Amino acid sequence: MCGIVGYVGSREAVPVIVDGLRRLEYRGYDSAGVAVLNGEKHLEVRRASGKLRNLEEVIRSKPLSGSYGIGHTRWATHGRPTEENAHPHRDCKGEIVVVHNGIVENYLALRKQLSAEGHTFKTETDTEIIAHLVEKHLNGSLENAVRAALKEISGVFAISVISSCDPNKIVAARSGPPVVVGLGQDEFFVASDVPAILSHTRDMIFLNDGDMAVLTPQGVQLTDFDGRIVRRQPSHILWDPVMAEKGGYKHFMLKEIYEQPRAIRDTILGRVGQESGRVFLDEVNISEADFRSFQQVKIIACGTSWHAGLTGKFIIERLARLPVEVDYGSEFRYRDPIIPPNTLTVVISQSGETADTLAAQREAKQKGSKTLAICNVVGSMITREAAGTLLTHAGPEIGVASTKAFTSQITALVILGMYLGQVRGTLNPEASATLMQELTQIPGKLDQVLAQTEIYDELVKHLFRAQDFLYLGRGIHFPIALEGALKLKEISYIHAEGYPAGEMKHGPNALIDENLPVVVLATRDPLSEESQVHYEKTLSNIQEVKARSGRVVAVACEGDEEVAKMADHLITIPVTRELLLPLLEMIPLQLLAYHIAVRRGCDVDQPRNLAKSVTVE
């Protein structure tokens, strides 16, 4: 969740590190700091609470210089978000500094032990423990001292360490949160996420749990925590650094909303035969025979990815006729889950480093299930541990509130559902060709939805002061109602709840009055009888809301006069097949949340108390 950046080479380290920290702001943070070694072999540290601009002001007033160093943006776990508790943290002598993501679970016992040994602590953080442990063991080699220190620690961590006693060296290690090492020409980088160093190099090594990297101007050496040499294949990142810039948009989130036609098109590209409807998953290292043998699918995810998984349940069950269960990653492994033989476990994560999802994946593997990762980051931990991977091609997503990653995940689930249906014989060629033709038209239809910009300014005037929202949907539209409510909560701080429309009489009707906006997904596929039934029942739900003076914001298909007559506010989308309607429905809900949050003066890209990647429990 926190951000780590380190640099060793011939350039001035501070501009490289601060620029990297800026590119990690989306992860969420409440303080920042940087440490470099100057020419006199003296470690200098600058820290500040609050936004990165506060740290930059400190550096302007008290400059520091050096060709290698480390920096950090902190999201508080142990200790308040103050300058004192900001990273990097030092040892007693000021010769060692550490930056750290994660939690040292036994830090109280270690602090007591180290205090008894004469160490003096200046902060409330668990990270300072690591600096003092390294100090305790340092006798020449920094990496050996770090190894010895890590063996005393319980918990999860990603760390980078430098010391004036062993100069021109950065030691980084991983056990839980992600660490990536960037390979340059006579210069090397370490970071907690790809965008931090993408403008300097596209060749990166993703550390596994238990890996340690030693970076010097001469190169990178990888070992395990016992000092044995390990080898990791570098990954070449295809993202263009420009993709991570705002490109003229006011916020990253708005840019990423408008990138969805491209993201979905790229996720489809190379995997489908448009005429035949045939799906090709050559990249997924699970055999066709295995796919044919699966008798059940489990989907595991967190947050927005969980809503994508719920949507995927409807898609896979419809196309492949396989039973699907969807679990929160944070709940799955704590209930001793039952995983029957021939179960495929699909893990969904934008970053591929979500701690709860990764732990659930390992639980499923331990119980004999093959795992398939749906992920947006090449080389991430979830993809390395999966039997097969279905990469989305959304590109870097910087806004904390996920947008293009969500619709790309649904697109990947449609492709997976079609493939399962084809190899199992439950989806005939004619139906495949029809659905595939519709899927390839989705990016163009998204462009039409995104072109309706004028409606939101007027709509938001009537809604931005509301304190509560209710989102309703039936069938495959229910997960989209959940995701729409989550988007509003995340970035506008308005309480919102997604609900199955058929459950209105079982409680939510009590909430409805003239102050409650109710967002209703009232779309339909005219070629589907089931969709028509859902639609007619949804019309009844709208009448229930209107009878209780509720304000209805309806998302409906173009030309729907019945919904237009009943709704107070109407947003339309093009008609498509029912399994693909969620891809179009989600755009108005994202835009609605975005424009309400902007009108309320909220920080859209970095909402309070949230981080982009949740890499600790």
XYZ file of C-alpha atoms in Angstrom:
617
model
C 0.000 0.000 0.000
C 2.915 2.322 0.745
C 5.334 3.356 -1.975
C 9.042 2.495 -2.163
C 11.544 3.914 -4.672
C 15.316 3.449 -4.733
C 18.072 4.405 -7.168
C 21.777 3.630 -7.550
C 23.822 4.901 -10.494
C 25.636 8.010 -11.687
C 22.745 10.495 -11.694
C 21.510 12.668 -8.838
C 19.268 10.307 -6.880
C 16.802 12.791 -5.349
C 14.998 13.858 -8.569
C 14.671 10.207 -9.647
C 13.303 9.147 -6.264
C 10.876 12.045 -5.845
C 9.556 11.574 -9.382
C 9.023 7.883 -8.616
C 7.183 8.699 -5.395
C 4.942 11.088 -7.321
C 4.057 8.266 -9.707
C 3.100 6.130 -6.699
C 0.807 8.707 -5.103
C -2.204 6.733 -6.335
C -1.363 3.963 -3.857
C -2.412 6.232 -0.995
C -0.182 7.781 1.668
C -0.096 10.253 4.550
C 3.618 11.162 4.770
C 6.772 10.902 2.681
C 10.539 10.893 3.010
C 13.828 10.373 1.201
C 17.381 9.425 2.237
C 20.586 9.677 0.194
C 24.285 9.254 0.863
C 26.293 12.363 0.057
C 29.914 12.523 -1.053
C 31.145 12.615 2.550
C 29.609 9.212 3.286
C 27.029 10.853 5.450
C 23.395 9.784 5.292
C 20.941 12.643 4.970
C 17.199 12.248 5.496
C 14.283 14.583 4.699
C 10.725 13.795 5.765
C 7.334 15.486 5.881
C 3.780 14.609 6.833
C 0.947 15.100 4.348
C 1.281 15.329 0.582
C 4.468 14.953 -1.437
C 4.602 18.688 -2.104
C 5.381 19.150 1.609
C 8.441 16.929 1.244
C 9.508 18.818 -1.888
C 9.309 22.068 0.053
C 11.518 20.604 2.792
C 14.049 19.509 0.157
C 14.021 22.984 -1.422
C 14.778 24.614 1.915
C 17.372 21.985 2.901
C 18.803 20.449 -0.293
C 20.531 17.084 -0.278
C 22.691 15.407 -2.866
C 23.936 11.929 -3.717
C 24.037 9.272 -6.427
C 22.062 6.631 -4.570
C 19.250 6.567 -2.054
C 15.755 5.415 -1.150
C 12.389 7.104 -0.674
C 8.976 6.224 0.693
C 5.346 7.298 0.879
C 3.754 5.966 4.059
C 0.218 4.771 4.779
C 0.044 4.592 8.578
C -0.365 1.250 10.346
C 1.727 1.569 13.543
C 2.027 5.157 14.715
C 0.281 8.357 13.721
C 0.852 9.995 10.303
C 3.417 12.524 11.562
C 6.805 13.700 10.283
C 8.471 11.811 13.129
C 6.853 8.543 12.035
C 7.492 9.089 8.323
C 10.039 6.846 6.592
C 12.990 6.409 6.124
C 13.851 5.288 9.664
C 17.321 5.257 11.174
C 19.351 3.259 13.659
C 20.937 4.727 16.803
C 24.070 5.969 15.016
C 22.318 7.361 11.930
C 24.382 5.041 9.689
C 21.494 2.874 8.452
C 18.136 3.841 6.959
C 15.192 1.602 6.125
C 11.950 2.001 4.177
C 9.292 -0.644 4.677
C 5.884 -1.740 3.472
C 4.024 -4.253 5.612
C 3.648 -5.058 9.291
C 6.171 -6.388 11.814
C 3.839 -8.498 13.930
C 6.310 -9.146 16.763
C 7.572 -5.577 16.950
C 6.585 -5.057 20.619
C 8.648 -8.046 21.747
C 11.557 -6.973 19.535
C 11.371 -3.398 20.775
C 11.494 -4.570 24.374
C 14.470 -6.831 23.600
C 16.378 -4.146 21.687
C 15.692 -1.528 24.363
C 17.169 -3.878 26.946
C 20.245 -4.151 24.725
C 20.677 -0.360 24.788
C 18.918 0.740 21.572
C 17.027 4.034 21.715
C 13.792 4.480 19.767
C 12.538 7.816 18.458
C 9.250 6.845 16.757
C 6.068 4.838 17.327
C 6.528 2.713 14.202
C 7.234 -0.977 13.728
C 9.638 -0.113 10.879
C 12.223 1.448 13.192
C 12.691 -2.028 14.670
C 14.204 -3.168 11.374
C 16.815 -0.391 11.360
C 17.941 -1.315 14.866
C 18.037 -5.034 14.066
C 20.257 -4.350 11.046
C 22.466 -2.159 13.240
C 22.735 -4.983 15.741
C 23.960 -7.448 13.105
C 26.008 -5.117 10.877
C 29.640 -6.179 10.762
C 30.866 -5.348 7.276
C 28.318 -6.695 4.790
C 24.973 -4.901 4.723
C 23.182 -7.800 3.018
C 24.336 -10.252 5.690
C 23.079 -7.913 8.406
C 19.718 -7.588 6.647
C 19.443 -11.380 6.320
C 20.106 -11.829 10.033
C 17.592 -9.107 10.912
C 14.840 -10.577 8.739
C 15.161 -13.962 10.433
C 14.054 -12.338 13.689
C 10.964 -10.700 12.169
C 7.461 -12.145 12.038
C 4.994 -10.602 9.605
C 4.995 -9.342 6.027
C 7.399 -6.848 4.542
C 8.963 -5.256 1.520
C 12.070 -3.322 2.511
C 14.944 -1.348 1.069
C 18.017 -0.539 3.167
C 21.146 1.601 2.689
C 24.078 2.235 5.013
C 27.032 4.616 5.072
C 29.093 1.706 6.438
C 28.660 -0.256 3.191
C 28.204 2.432 0.517
C 26.956 2.342 -3.089
C 24.567 -0.469 -2.302
C 20.827 -0.909 -1.849
C 19.531 -4.104 -0.257
C 15.888 -4.938 -0.986
C 13.859 -7.904 0.216
C 10.343 -9.243 -0.108
C 8.047 -11.403 2.013
C 4.503 -10.403 1.110
C 4.166 -6.919 -0.434
C 5.571 -6.507 -3.962
C 9.085 -5.436 -4.905
C 10.245 -4.837 -8.471
C 13.841 -4.198 -9.566
C 14.460 -2.089 -12.670
C 17.428 -2.837 -14.908
C 19.084 0.164 -16.567
C 22.415 0.912 -18.237
C 24.903 1.212 -15.367
C 22.021 2.236 -13.101
C 19.421 0.237 -11.228
C 16.123 0.902 -9.528
C 13.894 -0.661 -6.905
C 10.210 0.107 -6.369
C 6.985 -1.235 -4.976
C 5.179 -0.874 -8.318
C 6.024 -0.597 -12.002
C 4.864 3.001 -12.743
C 7.448 4.432 -10.325
C 10.348 3.502 -12.606
C 8.676 2.911 -15.968
C 10.017 6.174 -17.417
C 13.583 4.909 -16.837
C 13.373 1.253 -17.860
C 10.921 -1.363 -19.109
C 13.100 -4.327 -18.089
C 12.188 -5.452 -14.599
C 12.599 -8.350 -12.215
C 9.689 -9.117 -9.882
C 10.963 -10.536 -6.602
C 9.345 -13.645 -5.147
C 8.651 -14.054 -1.452
C 11.935 -14.882 0.235
C 14.058 -13.053 -2.379
C 16.714 -10.479 -1.597
C 18.250 -8.152 -4.192
C 21.544 -6.303 -3.821
C 21.787 -3.332 -6.180
C 25.131 -1.637 -6.927
C 26.258 0.476 -9.907
C 27.807 -2.723 -11.312
C 24.610 -4.798 -11.337
C 21.986 -6.748 -9.369
C 22.517 -9.966 -7.423
C 19.557 -12.056 -6.253
C 19.683 -14.501 -3.350
C 17.279 -16.078 -0.906
C 17.263 -15.152 2.790
C 19.925 -17.807 3.423
C 22.315 -16.295 0.876
C 21.835 -18.890 -1.888
C 21.874 -17.472 -5.428
C 18.476 -17.411 -7.147
C 17.649 -16.565 -10.754
C 14.585 -14.674 -11.942
C 13.754 -14.027 -15.567
C 13.385 -10.296 -16.301
C 10.035 -9.143 -17.702
C 9.763 -6.543 -20.451
C 6.891 -4.208 -19.639
C 4.864 -3.203 -22.688
C 3.139 -0.223 -21.075
C 4.114 3.094 -22.611
C 5.182 5.542 -19.855
C 2.918 8.141 -21.485
C -0.061 5.887 -20.674
C 0.467 6.685 -16.994
C 0.159 10.442 -17.537
C -3.086 12.422 -17.399
C -2.957 13.397 -21.059
C -4.958 16.605 -20.627
C -7.684 15.130 -18.418
C -8.454 16.782 -15.094
C -8.062 13.511 -13.192
C -6.546 10.097 -13.830
C -9.922 8.542 -13.073
C -11.627 10.481 -15.858
C -8.845 9.567 -18.290
C -9.172 5.911 -17.354
C -12.954 5.980 -17.797
C -12.436 7.255 -21.334
C -9.743 4.633 -22.019
C -12.200 1.768 -21.610
C -13.018 1.279 -25.310
C -9.290 0.860 -25.994
C -8.756 -1.355 -22.941
C -11.577 -3.725 -23.909
C -10.461 -3.809 -27.533
C -6.913 -4.706 -26.464
C -8.163 -7.404 -24.078
C -10.108 -9.024 -26.931
C -7.326 -8.630 -29.499
C -5.633 -11.839 -30.617
C -7.903 -14.100 -28.597
C -10.947 -14.427 -30.826
C -11.958 -15.342 -34.336
C -14.510 -12.668 -35.150
C -16.221 -14.623 -37.921
C -16.180 -18.043 -36.281
C -16.612 -16.860 -32.700
C -13.850 -19.245 -31.695
C -11.786 -18.297 -28.620
C -8.038 -18.980 -28.546
C -6.330 -19.087 -25.157
C -2.896 -20.310 -26.225
C -1.279 -18.144 -23.536
C -3.115 -19.976 -20.735
C -0.987 -22.952 -19.708
C -3.954 -25.130 -18.808
C -4.790 -27.837 -21.322
C -8.071 -28.129 -23.188
C -8.511 -31.532 -21.545
C -8.206 -29.909 -18.121
C -10.769 -27.245 -19.015
C -13.099 -29.988 -20.201
C -12.679 -31.922 -16.937
C -13.536 -29.080 -14.546
C -16.795 -29.665 -12.695
C -16.898 -26.442 -10.681
C -15.430 -22.937 -10.764
C -14.492 -20.865 -7.724
C -13.804 -17.174 -8.229
C -11.796 -15.316 -5.585
C -11.244 -11.560 -5.500
C -11.526 -8.402 -3.390
C -13.332 -5.074 -3.834
C -14.128 -4.128 -7.414
C -12.572 -7.367 -8.674
C -15.077 -9.273 -6.510
C -17.908 -7.493 -8.314
C -16.326 -8.533 -11.606
C -16.246 -12.081 -10.243
C -19.960 -11.933 -9.376
C -20.652 -10.805 -12.922
C -18.473 -13.644 -14.163
C -20.592 -16.141 -12.235
C -23.607 -15.288 -14.396
C -21.493 -15.391 -17.557
C -19.773 -18.746 -16.918
C -22.865 -20.484 -15.617
C -24.842 -19.343 -18.656
C -22.217 -20.196 -21.272
C -20.440 -23.228 -19.782
C -23.190 -24.651 -17.545
C -20.719 -25.029 -14.689
C -21.608 -24.137 -11.081
C -19.683 -21.072 -9.894
C -19.023 -19.850 -6.360
C -17.616 -16.375 -5.670
C -15.624 -15.660 -2.515
C -13.956 -12.663 -0.942
C -10.237 -13.301 -0.738
C -10.257 -12.010 2.843
C -12.808 -14.658 3.920
C -11.879 -17.683 1.813
C -8.937 -19.212 3.642
C -10.274 -18.591 7.143
C -13.248 -20.919 6.761
C -11.324 -24.061 5.750
C -12.979 -24.058 2.308
C -14.154 -27.265 0.668
C -12.619 -27.651 -2.785
C -13.890 -30.735 -4.625
C -11.694 -32.478 -7.199
C -11.692 -30.986 -10.710
C -12.259 -27.445 -9.441
C -10.877 -24.463 -11.330
C -10.092 -21.525 -9.044
C -10.059 -18.163 -10.818
C -8.261 -15.389 -8.914
C -8.879 -11.812 -10.051
C -6.609 -8.888 -9.144
C -5.729 -5.730 -11.046
C -2.276 -5.507 -9.457
C -1.629 -9.217 -9.019
C -0.319 -8.438 -5.533
C -3.518 -8.213 -3.459
C -2.545 -9.900 -0.184
C -5.879 -11.567 0.601
C -6.370 -12.859 -2.941
C -2.813 -14.189 -3.055
C -3.284 -16.011 0.264
C -6.571 -17.498 -0.978
C -4.864 -18.631 -4.187
C -2.245 -20.481 -2.147
C -4.974 -22.108 -0.056
C -6.749 -23.327 -3.197
C -3.493 -24.688 -4.654
C -2.691 -26.459 -1.410
C -6.067 -28.196 -1.617
C -5.402 -29.434 -5.126
C -7.111 -26.867 -7.340
C -5.599 -25.466 -10.521
C -5.643 -21.671 -10.412
C -6.175 -19.252 -13.271
C -5.207 -15.605 -12.757
C -7.037 -12.699 -14.381
C -4.615 -9.831 -13.902
C -3.421 -6.554 -15.400
C 0.294 -6.722 -14.461
C 2.784 -8.975 -16.236
C 5.066 -10.798 -13.814
C 3.064 -10.055 -10.660
C 2.999 -12.641 -7.877
C -0.496 -13.975 -8.606
C 0.429 -14.637 -12.241
C 3.659 -16.381 -11.248
C 1.871 -18.698 -8.857
C -1.068 -19.508 -11.160
C -1.207 -22.537 -13.433
C -2.388 -20.181 -16.177
C -2.940 -16.461 -16.679
C -5.454 -14.456 -18.693
C -3.933 -10.984 -18.866
C -6.127 -7.954 -19.257
C -4.611 -5.154 -21.291
C -6.008 -2.114 -19.514
C -2.621 -0.445 -19.137
C -1.558 1.263 -15.898
C -4.496 2.282 -13.725
C -3.525 5.151 -11.451
C -6.845 6.271 -9.967
C -7.579 4.458 -6.703
C -11.183 3.810 -7.778
C -10.914 1.094 -10.426
C -12.633 1.732 -13.764
C -10.979 0.314 -16.873
C -9.540 -2.635 -14.926
C -13.098 -3.640 -13.943
C -14.526 -3.659 -17.460
C -11.389 -5.384 -18.771
C -11.850 -8.095 -16.128
C -15.464 -8.616 -17.226
C -14.274 -8.816 -20.830
C -11.732 -11.482 -19.829
C -14.485 -13.396 -18.009
C -16.675 -13.316 -21.126
C -13.757 -14.733 -23.125
C -13.133 -17.390 -20.459
C -16.846 -18.281 -20.289
C -17.012 -18.650 -24.066
C -13.888 -20.802 -24.128
C -15.243 -23.093 -21.398
C -18.553 -23.324 -23.232
C -16.819 -24.202 -26.488
C -14.518 -26.921 -25.108
C -17.378 -28.405 -23.048
C -19.838 -28.326 -25.941
C -22.413 -26.153 -24.164
C -22.036 -23.190 -26.529
C -22.770 -23.968 -30.153
C -20.882 -22.312 -33.041
C -23.820 -20.145 -34.093
C -24.313 -18.734 -30.588
C -20.532 -18.229 -30.290
C -20.336 -16.278 -33.525
C -23.298 -14.078 -32.555
C -21.943 -13.280 -29.081
C -18.443 -12.653 -30.397
C -19.748 -10.273 -33.036
C -21.560 -8.330 -30.309
C -18.472 -8.350 -28.077
C -16.288 -6.836 -30.789
C -18.865 -4.051 -31.218
C -18.748 -3.110 -27.521
C -15.823 -0.622 -27.810
C -17.724 1.354 -30.458
C -20.867 1.351 -28.323
C -18.825 2.518 -25.339
C -17.697 5.489 -27.411
C -21.372 6.380 -27.885
C -22.019 6.206 -24.124
C -18.949 8.318 -23.373
C -20.081 10.952 -25.873
C -23.088 11.805 -23.666
C -21.193 14.327 -21.585
C -23.810 17.053 -21.249
C -26.304 15.052 -19.192
C -24.103 14.748 -16.102
C -23.733 18.447 -15.328
C -27.494 18.840 -15.113
C -28.033 15.533 -13.331
C -25.432 16.209 -10.643
C -27.103 19.500 -9.673
C -30.039 17.483 -8.349
C -28.030 14.772 -6.626
C -24.721 15.950 -5.155
C -26.211 17.027 -1.811
C -27.824 13.647 -1.111
C -26.517 11.782 1.923
C -27.563 8.289 0.789
C -28.055 6.446 -2.505
C -29.655 3.111 -3.354
C -28.597 1.139 -6.455
C -30.858 -1.630 -7.787
C -30.327 -4.385 -10.338
C -31.584 -7.888 -11.135
C -29.652 -10.938 -12.259
C -26.368 -10.059 -13.936
C -27.125 -6.378 -13.324
C -27.036 -6.776 -9.529
C -23.184 -6.887 -9.340
C -23.142 -3.703 -11.432
C -25.434 -2.070 -8.864
C -22.940 -3.093 -6.173
C -20.040 -1.669 -8.162
C -21.909 1.566 -8.900
C -22.560 2.037 -5.185
C -18.921 1.294 -4.368
C -17.682 3.896 -6.864
C -19.863 6.563 -5.254
C -18.747 5.617 -1.741
C -15.072 5.547 -2.640
C -14.712 8.955 -4.206
C -17.619 11.132 -2.977
C -17.903 9.790 0.626
C -21.681 9.444 0.204
C -23.202 6.359 1.784
C -24.496 4.118 -1.005
C -25.834 0.578 -1.094
C -26.290 -1.865 -3.954
C -29.235 -4.235 -3.631
C -30.991 -6.950 -5.639
C -34.142 -5.269 -6.940
C -36.213 -8.322 -6.032
C -35.347 -7.803 -2.346
C -36.920 -4.346 -2.083
C -39.845 -5.582 -0.029
C -37.479 -7.273 2.416
C -36.146 -4.079 3.937
C -34.936 -1.338 1.578
C -38.447 0.004 0.922
C -38.332 1.408 4.465
C -35.552 3.791 3.413
C -37.291 5.369 0.459
C -38.488 8.958 0.685
C -38.142 12.146 -1.324
C -34.505 12.564 -0.188
C -33.265 9.197 -1.459
C -31.990 8.945 -5.043
C -32.490 5.399 -6.358
C -30.336 4.375 -9.313
C -32.071 1.582 -11.231
C -30.491 -0.595 -13.913
C -33.471 -1.089 -16.232
C -31.792 -2.336 -19.391
C -32.907 -5.293 -21.501
C -31.869 -7.595 -24.299
C -34.853 -7.847 -26.668
C -33.658 -11.269 -27.876
C -33.643 -12.821 -24.384
C -36.827 -14.013 -22.659
C -35.068 -14.047 -19.284
C -33.932 -10.464 -19.811
C -37.490 -9.445 -20.655
C -38.768 -10.991 -17.403
C -36.125 -9.135 -15.399
C -36.987 -5.929 -17.193
C -40.711 -6.145 -16.475
C -40.081 -6.850 -12.797
C -37.641 -3.936 -12.655
C -40.362 -1.648 -14.011
C -42.464 -2.726 -11.031
C -39.572 -1.792 -8.719
C -39.444 1.677 -10.263
C -43.172 2.057 -9.578
C -42.575 0.990 -5.956
C -39.955 3.710 -5.579
C -42.135 6.368 -7.211
C -45.091 5.423 -4.984
C -42.919 6.280 -1.972
C -41.715 9.631 -3.405
C -38.229 8.326 -4.219
C -36.176 9.963 -6.967
C -35.371 7.522 -9.769
C -32.220 7.726 -11.878
C -32.636 5.034 -14.520
C -30.080 3.480 -16.853
C -32.049 2.083 -19.800
C -31.516 1.090 -23.411
C -31.976 3.607 -26.191
C -35.571 4.095 -27.312
C -37.131 2.797 -24.077
C -40.186 5.006 -23.697
C -41.657 3.101 -20.732
C -38.697 3.804 -18.462
C -38.466 7.370 -19.756
C -42.029 8.036 -18.588
C -41.397 6.779 -15.060
C -37.866 7.967 -14.258
C -36.981 11.393 -12.916
C -33.630 11.208 -14.704
C -32.676 8.944 -17.599
C -29.314 7.799 -18.973
C -29.403 5.590 -22.065
C -27.011 3.031 -23.501
C -27.070 1.088 -26.791
C -28.769 -2.298 -26.983
C -26.602 -5.437 -26.824
C -26.802 -9.037 -25.597
C -27.661 -9.429 -21.929
C -24.281 -10.879 -20.880
C -22.561 -7.796 -22.339
C -24.899 -5.129 -20.978
C -22.796 -4.749 -17.776
C -19.913 -3.395 -19.888
C -22.131 -0.561 -21.117
C -24.093 -0.010 -17.888
C -20.989 0.573 -15.820
C -19.852 3.670 -17.710
C -22.781 5.922 -16.645
C -22.348 4.782 -13.030
C -18.633 5.623 -13.100
C -19.313 9.031 -14.651
C -22.122 9.747 -12.200
C -19.840 9.019 -9.239
C -17.011 11.044 -10.770
C -19.066 14.172 -11.451
C -20.754 14.061 -8.024
C -17.348 13.755 -6.325
C -15.931 16.669 -8.323
C -18.978 18.795 -7.481
C -18.470 17.989 -3.789
C -14.798 19.008 -3.979
C -13.407 15.535 -3.212
C -9.972 14.219 -4.120
C -11.084 11.898 -6.909
C -7.788 10.159 -7.639
C -6.669 9.737 -4.034
C -9.735 9.334 -1.808
C -9.127 9.473 1.917
C -8.147 6.339 3.832
C -7.841 4.214 0.672
C -4.906 2.752 -1.238
C -4.733 1.428 -4.777
C -3.096 -1.894 -3.973
C -3.918 -3.598 -0.674
C -0.749 -5.602 -0.156
C -1.166 -6.302 3.580
C -4.080 -7.760 5.513
